[in-house]
Short mmCIF file of C-alpha atoms in Angstrom, two decimals:
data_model
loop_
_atom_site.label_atom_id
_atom_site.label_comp_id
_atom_site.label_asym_id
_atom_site.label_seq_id
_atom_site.Cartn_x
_atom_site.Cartn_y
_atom_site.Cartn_z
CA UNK A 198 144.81 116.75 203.28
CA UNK A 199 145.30 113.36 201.73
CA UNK A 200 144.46 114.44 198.40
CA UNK A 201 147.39 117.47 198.81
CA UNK A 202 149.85 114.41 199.85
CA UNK A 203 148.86 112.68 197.35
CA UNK A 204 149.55 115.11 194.34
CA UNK A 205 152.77 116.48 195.91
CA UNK A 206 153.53 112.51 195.55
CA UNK A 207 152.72 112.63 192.04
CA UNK A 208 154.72 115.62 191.19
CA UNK A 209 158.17 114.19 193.05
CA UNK A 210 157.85 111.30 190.95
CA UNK A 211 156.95 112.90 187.70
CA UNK A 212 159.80 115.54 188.14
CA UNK A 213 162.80 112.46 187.74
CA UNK A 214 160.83 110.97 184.97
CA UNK A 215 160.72 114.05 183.09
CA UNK A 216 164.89 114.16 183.72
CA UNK A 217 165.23 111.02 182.74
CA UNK A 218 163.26 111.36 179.21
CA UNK A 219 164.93 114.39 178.44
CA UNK A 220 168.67 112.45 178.92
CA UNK A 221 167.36 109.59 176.87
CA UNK A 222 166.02 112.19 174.31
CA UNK A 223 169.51 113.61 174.33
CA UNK A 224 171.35 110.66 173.99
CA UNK A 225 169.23 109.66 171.12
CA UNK A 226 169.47 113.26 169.27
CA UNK A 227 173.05 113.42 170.00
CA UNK A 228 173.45 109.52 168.06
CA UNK A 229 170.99 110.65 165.07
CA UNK A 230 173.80 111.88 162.63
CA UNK A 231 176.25 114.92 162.33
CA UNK A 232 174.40 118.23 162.46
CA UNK A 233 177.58 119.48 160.72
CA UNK A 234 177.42 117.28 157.74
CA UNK A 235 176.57 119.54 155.09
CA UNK A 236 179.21 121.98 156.44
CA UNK A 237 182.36 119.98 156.25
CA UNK A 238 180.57 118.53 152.79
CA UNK A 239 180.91 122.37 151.23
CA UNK A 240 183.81 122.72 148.66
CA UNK A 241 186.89 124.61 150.07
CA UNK A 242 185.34 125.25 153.70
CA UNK A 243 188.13 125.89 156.34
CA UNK A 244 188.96 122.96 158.56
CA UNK A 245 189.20 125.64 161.76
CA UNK A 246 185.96 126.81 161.19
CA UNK A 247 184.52 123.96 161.34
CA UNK A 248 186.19 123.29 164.69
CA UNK A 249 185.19 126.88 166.15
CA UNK A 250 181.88 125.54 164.97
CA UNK A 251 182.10 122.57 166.93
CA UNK A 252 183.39 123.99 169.96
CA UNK A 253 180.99 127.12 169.69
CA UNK A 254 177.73 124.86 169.67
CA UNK A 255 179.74 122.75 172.34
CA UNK A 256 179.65 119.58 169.80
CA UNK A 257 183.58 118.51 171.02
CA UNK A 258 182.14 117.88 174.31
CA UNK A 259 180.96 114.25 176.03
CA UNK A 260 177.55 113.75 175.75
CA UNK A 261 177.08 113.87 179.55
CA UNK A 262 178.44 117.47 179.76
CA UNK A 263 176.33 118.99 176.57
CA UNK A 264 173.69 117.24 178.40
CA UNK A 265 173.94 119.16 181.71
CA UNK A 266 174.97 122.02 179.51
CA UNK A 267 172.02 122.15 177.53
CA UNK A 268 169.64 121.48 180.67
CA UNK A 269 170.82 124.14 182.39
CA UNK A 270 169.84 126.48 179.38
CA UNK A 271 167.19 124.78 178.96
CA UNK A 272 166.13 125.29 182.69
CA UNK A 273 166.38 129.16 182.21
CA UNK A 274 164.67 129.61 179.28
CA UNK A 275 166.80 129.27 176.93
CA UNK A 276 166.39 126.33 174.15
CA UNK A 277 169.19 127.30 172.01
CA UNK A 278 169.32 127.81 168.37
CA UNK A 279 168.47 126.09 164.80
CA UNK A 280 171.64 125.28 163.25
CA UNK A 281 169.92 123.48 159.88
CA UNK A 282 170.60 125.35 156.71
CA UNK A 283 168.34 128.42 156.20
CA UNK A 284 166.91 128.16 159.75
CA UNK A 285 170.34 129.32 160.66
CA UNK A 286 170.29 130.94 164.39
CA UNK A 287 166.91 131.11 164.63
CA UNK A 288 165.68 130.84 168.46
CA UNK A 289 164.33 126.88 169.09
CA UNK A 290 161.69 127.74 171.86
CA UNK A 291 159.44 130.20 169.86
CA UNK A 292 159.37 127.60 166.98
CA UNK A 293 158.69 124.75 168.43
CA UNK A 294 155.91 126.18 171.45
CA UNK A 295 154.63 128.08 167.93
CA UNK A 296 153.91 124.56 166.10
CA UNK A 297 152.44 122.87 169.46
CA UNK A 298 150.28 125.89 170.03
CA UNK A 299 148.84 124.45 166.28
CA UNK A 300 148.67 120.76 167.51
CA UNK A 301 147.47 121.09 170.87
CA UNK A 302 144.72 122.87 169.24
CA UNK A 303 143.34 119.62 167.37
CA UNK A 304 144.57 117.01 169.61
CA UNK A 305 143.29 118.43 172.77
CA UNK A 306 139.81 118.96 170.88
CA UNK A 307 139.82 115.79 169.32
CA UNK A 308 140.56 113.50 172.57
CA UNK A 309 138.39 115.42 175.17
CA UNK A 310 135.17 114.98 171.94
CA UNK A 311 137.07 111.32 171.58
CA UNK A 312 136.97 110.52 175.38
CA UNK A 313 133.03 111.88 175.93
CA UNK A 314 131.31 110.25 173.13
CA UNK A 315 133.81 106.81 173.62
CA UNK A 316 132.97 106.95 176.98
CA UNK A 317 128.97 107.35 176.95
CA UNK A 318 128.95 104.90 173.82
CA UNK A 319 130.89 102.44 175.78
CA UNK A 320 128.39 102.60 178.89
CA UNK A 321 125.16 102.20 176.55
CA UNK A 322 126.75 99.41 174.75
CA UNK A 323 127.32 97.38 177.92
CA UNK A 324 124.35 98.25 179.67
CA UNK A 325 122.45 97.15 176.77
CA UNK A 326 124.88 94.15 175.82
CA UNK A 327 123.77 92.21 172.64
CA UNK A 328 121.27 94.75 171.32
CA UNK A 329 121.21 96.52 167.79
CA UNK A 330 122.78 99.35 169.61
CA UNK A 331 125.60 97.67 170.94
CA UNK A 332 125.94 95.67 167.62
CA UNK A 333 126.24 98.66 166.19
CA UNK A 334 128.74 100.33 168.27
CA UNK A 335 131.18 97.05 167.88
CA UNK A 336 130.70 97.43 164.17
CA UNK A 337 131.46 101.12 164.34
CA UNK A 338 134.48 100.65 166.56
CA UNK A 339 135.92 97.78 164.02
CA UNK A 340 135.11 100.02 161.32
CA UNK A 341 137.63 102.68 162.40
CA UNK A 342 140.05 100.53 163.78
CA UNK A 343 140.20 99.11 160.33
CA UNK A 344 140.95 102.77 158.55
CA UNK A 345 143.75 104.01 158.49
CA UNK A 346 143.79 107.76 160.07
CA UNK A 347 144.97 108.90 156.15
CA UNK A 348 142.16 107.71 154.85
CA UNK A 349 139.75 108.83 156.99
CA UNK A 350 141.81 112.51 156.43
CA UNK A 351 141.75 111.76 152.50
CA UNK A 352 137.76 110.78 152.57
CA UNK A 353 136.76 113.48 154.82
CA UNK A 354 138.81 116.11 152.98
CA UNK A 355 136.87 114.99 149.35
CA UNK A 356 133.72 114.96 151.00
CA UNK A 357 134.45 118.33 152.40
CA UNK A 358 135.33 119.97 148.81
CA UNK A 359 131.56 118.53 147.10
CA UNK A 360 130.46 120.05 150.49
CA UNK A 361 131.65 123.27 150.18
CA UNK A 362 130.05 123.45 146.81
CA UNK A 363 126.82 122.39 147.96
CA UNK A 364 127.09 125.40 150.46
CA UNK A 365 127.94 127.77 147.20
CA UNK A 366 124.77 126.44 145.41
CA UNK A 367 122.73 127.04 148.39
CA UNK A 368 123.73 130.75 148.63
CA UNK A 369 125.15 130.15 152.20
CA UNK A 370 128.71 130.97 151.28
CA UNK A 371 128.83 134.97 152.49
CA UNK A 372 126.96 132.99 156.04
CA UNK A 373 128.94 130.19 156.63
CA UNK A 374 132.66 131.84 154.59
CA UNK A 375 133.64 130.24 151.35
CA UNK A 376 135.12 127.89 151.66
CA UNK A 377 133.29 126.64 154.65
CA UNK A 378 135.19 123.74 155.57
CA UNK A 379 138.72 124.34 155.40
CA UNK A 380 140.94 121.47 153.73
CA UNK A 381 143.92 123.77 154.65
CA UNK A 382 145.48 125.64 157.41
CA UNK A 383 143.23 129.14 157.94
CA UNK A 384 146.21 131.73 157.80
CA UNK A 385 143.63 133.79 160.57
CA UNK A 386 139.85 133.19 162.02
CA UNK A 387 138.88 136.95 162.52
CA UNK A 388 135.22 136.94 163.25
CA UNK A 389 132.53 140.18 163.29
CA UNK A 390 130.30 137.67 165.95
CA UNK A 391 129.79 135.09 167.95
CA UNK A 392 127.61 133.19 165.34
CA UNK A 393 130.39 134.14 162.56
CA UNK A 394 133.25 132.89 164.74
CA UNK A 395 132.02 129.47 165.99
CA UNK A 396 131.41 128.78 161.85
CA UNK A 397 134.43 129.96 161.03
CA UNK A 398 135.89 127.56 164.00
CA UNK A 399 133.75 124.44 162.77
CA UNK A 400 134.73 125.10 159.31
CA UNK A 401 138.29 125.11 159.61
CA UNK A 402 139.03 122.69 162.74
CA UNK A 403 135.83 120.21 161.91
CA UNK A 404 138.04 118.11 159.56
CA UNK A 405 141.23 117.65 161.09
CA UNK A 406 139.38 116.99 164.64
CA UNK A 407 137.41 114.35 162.91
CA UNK A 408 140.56 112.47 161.46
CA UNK A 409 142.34 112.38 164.86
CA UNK A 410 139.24 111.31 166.91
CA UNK A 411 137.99 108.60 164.81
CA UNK A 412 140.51 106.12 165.89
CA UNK A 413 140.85 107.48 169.28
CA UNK A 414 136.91 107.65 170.19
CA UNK A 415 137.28 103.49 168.71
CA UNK A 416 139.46 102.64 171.65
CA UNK A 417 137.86 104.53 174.14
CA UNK A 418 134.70 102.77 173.82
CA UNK A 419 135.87 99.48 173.37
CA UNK A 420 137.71 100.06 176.13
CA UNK A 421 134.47 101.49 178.30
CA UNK A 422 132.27 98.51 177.30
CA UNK A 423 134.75 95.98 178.59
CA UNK A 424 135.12 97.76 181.88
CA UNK A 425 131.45 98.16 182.38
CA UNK A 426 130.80 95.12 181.84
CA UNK A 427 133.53 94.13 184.14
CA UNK A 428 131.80 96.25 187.15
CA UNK A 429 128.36 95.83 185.93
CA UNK A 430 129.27 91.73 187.47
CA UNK A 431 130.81 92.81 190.17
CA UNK A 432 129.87 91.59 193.68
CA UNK A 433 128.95 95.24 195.09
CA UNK A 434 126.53 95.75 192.24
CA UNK A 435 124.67 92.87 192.62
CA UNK A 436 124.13 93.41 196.25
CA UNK A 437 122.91 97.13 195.17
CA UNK A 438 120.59 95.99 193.12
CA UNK A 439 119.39 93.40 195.65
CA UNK A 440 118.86 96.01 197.83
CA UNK A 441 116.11 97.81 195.37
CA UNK A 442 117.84 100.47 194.05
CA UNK A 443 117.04 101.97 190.74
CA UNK A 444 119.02 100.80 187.77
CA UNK A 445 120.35 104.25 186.66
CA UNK A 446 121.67 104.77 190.37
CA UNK A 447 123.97 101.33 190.63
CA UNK A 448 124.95 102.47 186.58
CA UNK A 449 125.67 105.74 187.11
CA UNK A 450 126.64 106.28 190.76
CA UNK A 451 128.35 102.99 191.92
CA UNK A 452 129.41 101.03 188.52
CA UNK A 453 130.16 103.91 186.44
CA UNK A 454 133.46 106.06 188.63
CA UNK A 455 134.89 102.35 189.05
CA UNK A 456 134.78 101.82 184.84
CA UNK A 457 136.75 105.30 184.25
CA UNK A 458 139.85 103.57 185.61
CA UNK A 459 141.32 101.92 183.06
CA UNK A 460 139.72 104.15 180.23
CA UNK A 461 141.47 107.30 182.28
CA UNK A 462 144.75 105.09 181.83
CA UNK A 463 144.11 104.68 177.79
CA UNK A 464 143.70 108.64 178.14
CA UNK A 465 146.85 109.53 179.14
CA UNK A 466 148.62 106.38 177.05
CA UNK A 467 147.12 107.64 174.10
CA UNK A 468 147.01 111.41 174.42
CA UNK A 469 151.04 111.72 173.82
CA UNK A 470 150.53 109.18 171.00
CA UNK A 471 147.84 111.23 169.31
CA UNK A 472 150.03 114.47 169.53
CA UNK A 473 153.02 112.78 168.05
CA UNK A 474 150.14 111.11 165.47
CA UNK A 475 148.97 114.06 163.96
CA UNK A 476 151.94 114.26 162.11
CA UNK A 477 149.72 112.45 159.15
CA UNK A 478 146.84 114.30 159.73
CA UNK A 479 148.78 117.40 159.80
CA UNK A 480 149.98 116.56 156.34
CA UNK A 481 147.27 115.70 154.69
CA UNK A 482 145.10 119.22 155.84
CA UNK A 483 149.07 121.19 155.63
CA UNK A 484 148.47 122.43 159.03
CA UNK A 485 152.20 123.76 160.44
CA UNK A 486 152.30 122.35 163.23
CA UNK A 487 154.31 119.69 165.45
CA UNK A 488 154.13 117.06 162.68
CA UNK A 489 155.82 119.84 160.36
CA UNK A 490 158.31 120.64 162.46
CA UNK A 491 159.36 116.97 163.37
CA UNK A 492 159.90 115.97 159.46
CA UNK A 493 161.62 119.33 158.61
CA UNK A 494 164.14 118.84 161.71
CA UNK A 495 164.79 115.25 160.95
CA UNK A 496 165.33 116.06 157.20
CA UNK A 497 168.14 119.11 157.98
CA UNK A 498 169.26 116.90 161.14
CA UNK A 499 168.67 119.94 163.19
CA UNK A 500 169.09 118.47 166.72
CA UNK A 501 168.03 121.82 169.09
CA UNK A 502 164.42 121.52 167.35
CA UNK A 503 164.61 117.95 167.51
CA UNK A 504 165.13 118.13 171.01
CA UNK A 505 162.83 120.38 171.79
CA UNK A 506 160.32 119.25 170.05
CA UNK A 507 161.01 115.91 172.15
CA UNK A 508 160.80 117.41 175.21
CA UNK A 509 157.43 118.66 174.32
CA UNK A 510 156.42 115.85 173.54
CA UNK A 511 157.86 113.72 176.80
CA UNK A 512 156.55 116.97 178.91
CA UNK A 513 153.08 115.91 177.49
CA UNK A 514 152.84 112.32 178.61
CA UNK A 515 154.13 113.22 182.00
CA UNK A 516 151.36 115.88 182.10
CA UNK A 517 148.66 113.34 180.42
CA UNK A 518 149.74 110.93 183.22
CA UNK A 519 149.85 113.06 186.18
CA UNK A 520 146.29 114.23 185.18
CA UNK A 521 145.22 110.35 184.98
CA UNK A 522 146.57 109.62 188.62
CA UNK A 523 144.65 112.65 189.97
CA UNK A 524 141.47 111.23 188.34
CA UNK A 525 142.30 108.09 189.67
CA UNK A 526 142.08 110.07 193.37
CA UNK A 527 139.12 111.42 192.45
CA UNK A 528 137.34 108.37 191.12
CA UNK A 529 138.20 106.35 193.72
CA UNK A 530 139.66 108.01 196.83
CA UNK A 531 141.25 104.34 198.05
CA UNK A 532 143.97 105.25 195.91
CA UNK A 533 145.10 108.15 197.46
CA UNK A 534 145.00 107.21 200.52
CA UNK A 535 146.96 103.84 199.64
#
């Protein structure tokens, strides 16, 4: 029962949140530039239809009333249309749930692999806290903090292309496809198998995936190691272990649920900021997804696909969040009854 309570408490206060991103969103798109500009810029174009223009896509309105206007579209399914040169009435929803279909793909991949191996990293290093392993894992955290997220792409895509030809000379190419790992976006991943589709799926999403969690996995388990630690001193750990029991129980079962706190709260930080991220990785393996979208709406100042790709985008951290304060119930069910 308190764990119901709880969650319906979560969703009240995530539902204003969400309404107040999507106003600020608005105001923001609505400030970004004229989405008429290269209109009224076109030799001999008719001053009237540029106003039944205006008044058509409800640009001679306040901001306050397209706002309400557009959420109430929004609301019912309805996202409106791309008004950018040669995207011209085009619907906004199918385009922009089409390109974070792509993203979700990698990001969601790449944090959930980021958060595990972070995570149980993390944990070793602190339990075994100035040894060649957790020298190690330091060095290998400062290592890809250090990189750039381009250059890991840029590496791991020329790597991937002496790979690939490795593969040829081996004869595995008609096994493993050719080419086996993908530096570009697979137009399809139709498999005959099980075996054939899970290479097909590590050769095409193995590079992006490893771009996007490199940084990501660097945070989590810095971030682990310094909460375990944290715990490991704690005053209800000691008295465990002065009570006899085993070392994996007080790591595991009483020092480990407490750690996941504040790495959960990286999590759903940093799982909005990877989507919106991947715009580099994106580019670098041309994968058409959110990142696409985002520069091509800027450059034809195309504010319905700006805005919904914003909204995306905001809808995401409120979801990443609202998953973090139900693991914080589960973790540690003070919170929800607090």
């Amino acid at each position: 029962m308190n764990l119901a309570l709880y969650v319906l408490r979560r969703l009240a206060i995530s539902v204003p949140v969400l309404l107040i991103g999507t106003f600020l969103c608005f105001v923001m798109v609505a400030n970004t530039g004229d989405p008429l500009g290269e209109l009224r810029n076109k030799p001999g174009i008719n001053p009237q239809a540029i106003a039944d223009t205006e008044h058509k896509l409800g640009l001679d309105q306040s901001v306050f009333a397209r706002y309400f206007t557009w959420l109430g579209h929004f609301l019912s399914g309805d996202w409106g249309i791309s008004i950018a040169q040669g995207n011209a009435l085009q619907p906004v929803a199918p385009k922009v749930m089409a390109a974070f279909k792509v993203t979700l793909e990698l990001v969601l991949a790449a944090s959930v692999l980021a958060l595990v191996f972070g995570v149980l990293v993390g944990v070793l290093a602190a339990v075994k806290q100035y040894s060649i392993w957790d020298y190690l894992a330091t060095t290998l955290a400062f290592l890809m903090f250090s990189m750039p997220i381009f250059c890991i792409a840029i590496v791991l895509k020329g790597y991937a292309i002496r790979l690939n030809g490795w593969v040829r000379d081996l004869g595995l190419a008609d096994v493993l496809g050719d080419p086996w790992l993908r530096t570009t976006s697979p137009e399809s991943l139709s498999a005959t198998g099980i075996g054939d589709a899970l290479a097909k799926y590590v050769g095409a999403f193995l590079l992006p995936t490893l771009s996007i969690m490199a940084i990501t996995f660097a945070a989590y388990s810095r971030f682990q190691r310094a909460s375990m630690l944290e715990v490991l001193d704690a005053d209800y750990v000691r008295t465990a272990r002065a009570k006899g029991v085993s070392n994996g129980r007080v790591i595991w079962r009483h020092a480990f649920r407490n750690a996941l706190i504040p790495v959960m709260t990286l999590f759903s930080v940093n799982f909005g900021a990877t989507v919106t991220g991947a715009i580099i990785t994106e580019t670098v393996f041309n994968w058409h997804g959110m990142g696409t979208l985002l520069v091509e709406a800027v450059n034809k100042n195309d504010p319905q696909v700006l805005m919904g790709w914003l909204v995306v985008i905001a809808a995401s951290v409120v979801v990443a969040n609202l998953v973090a304060d139900l693991m914080y119930g589960i973790l540690d069910p003070r919170i929800r009854v607090g």
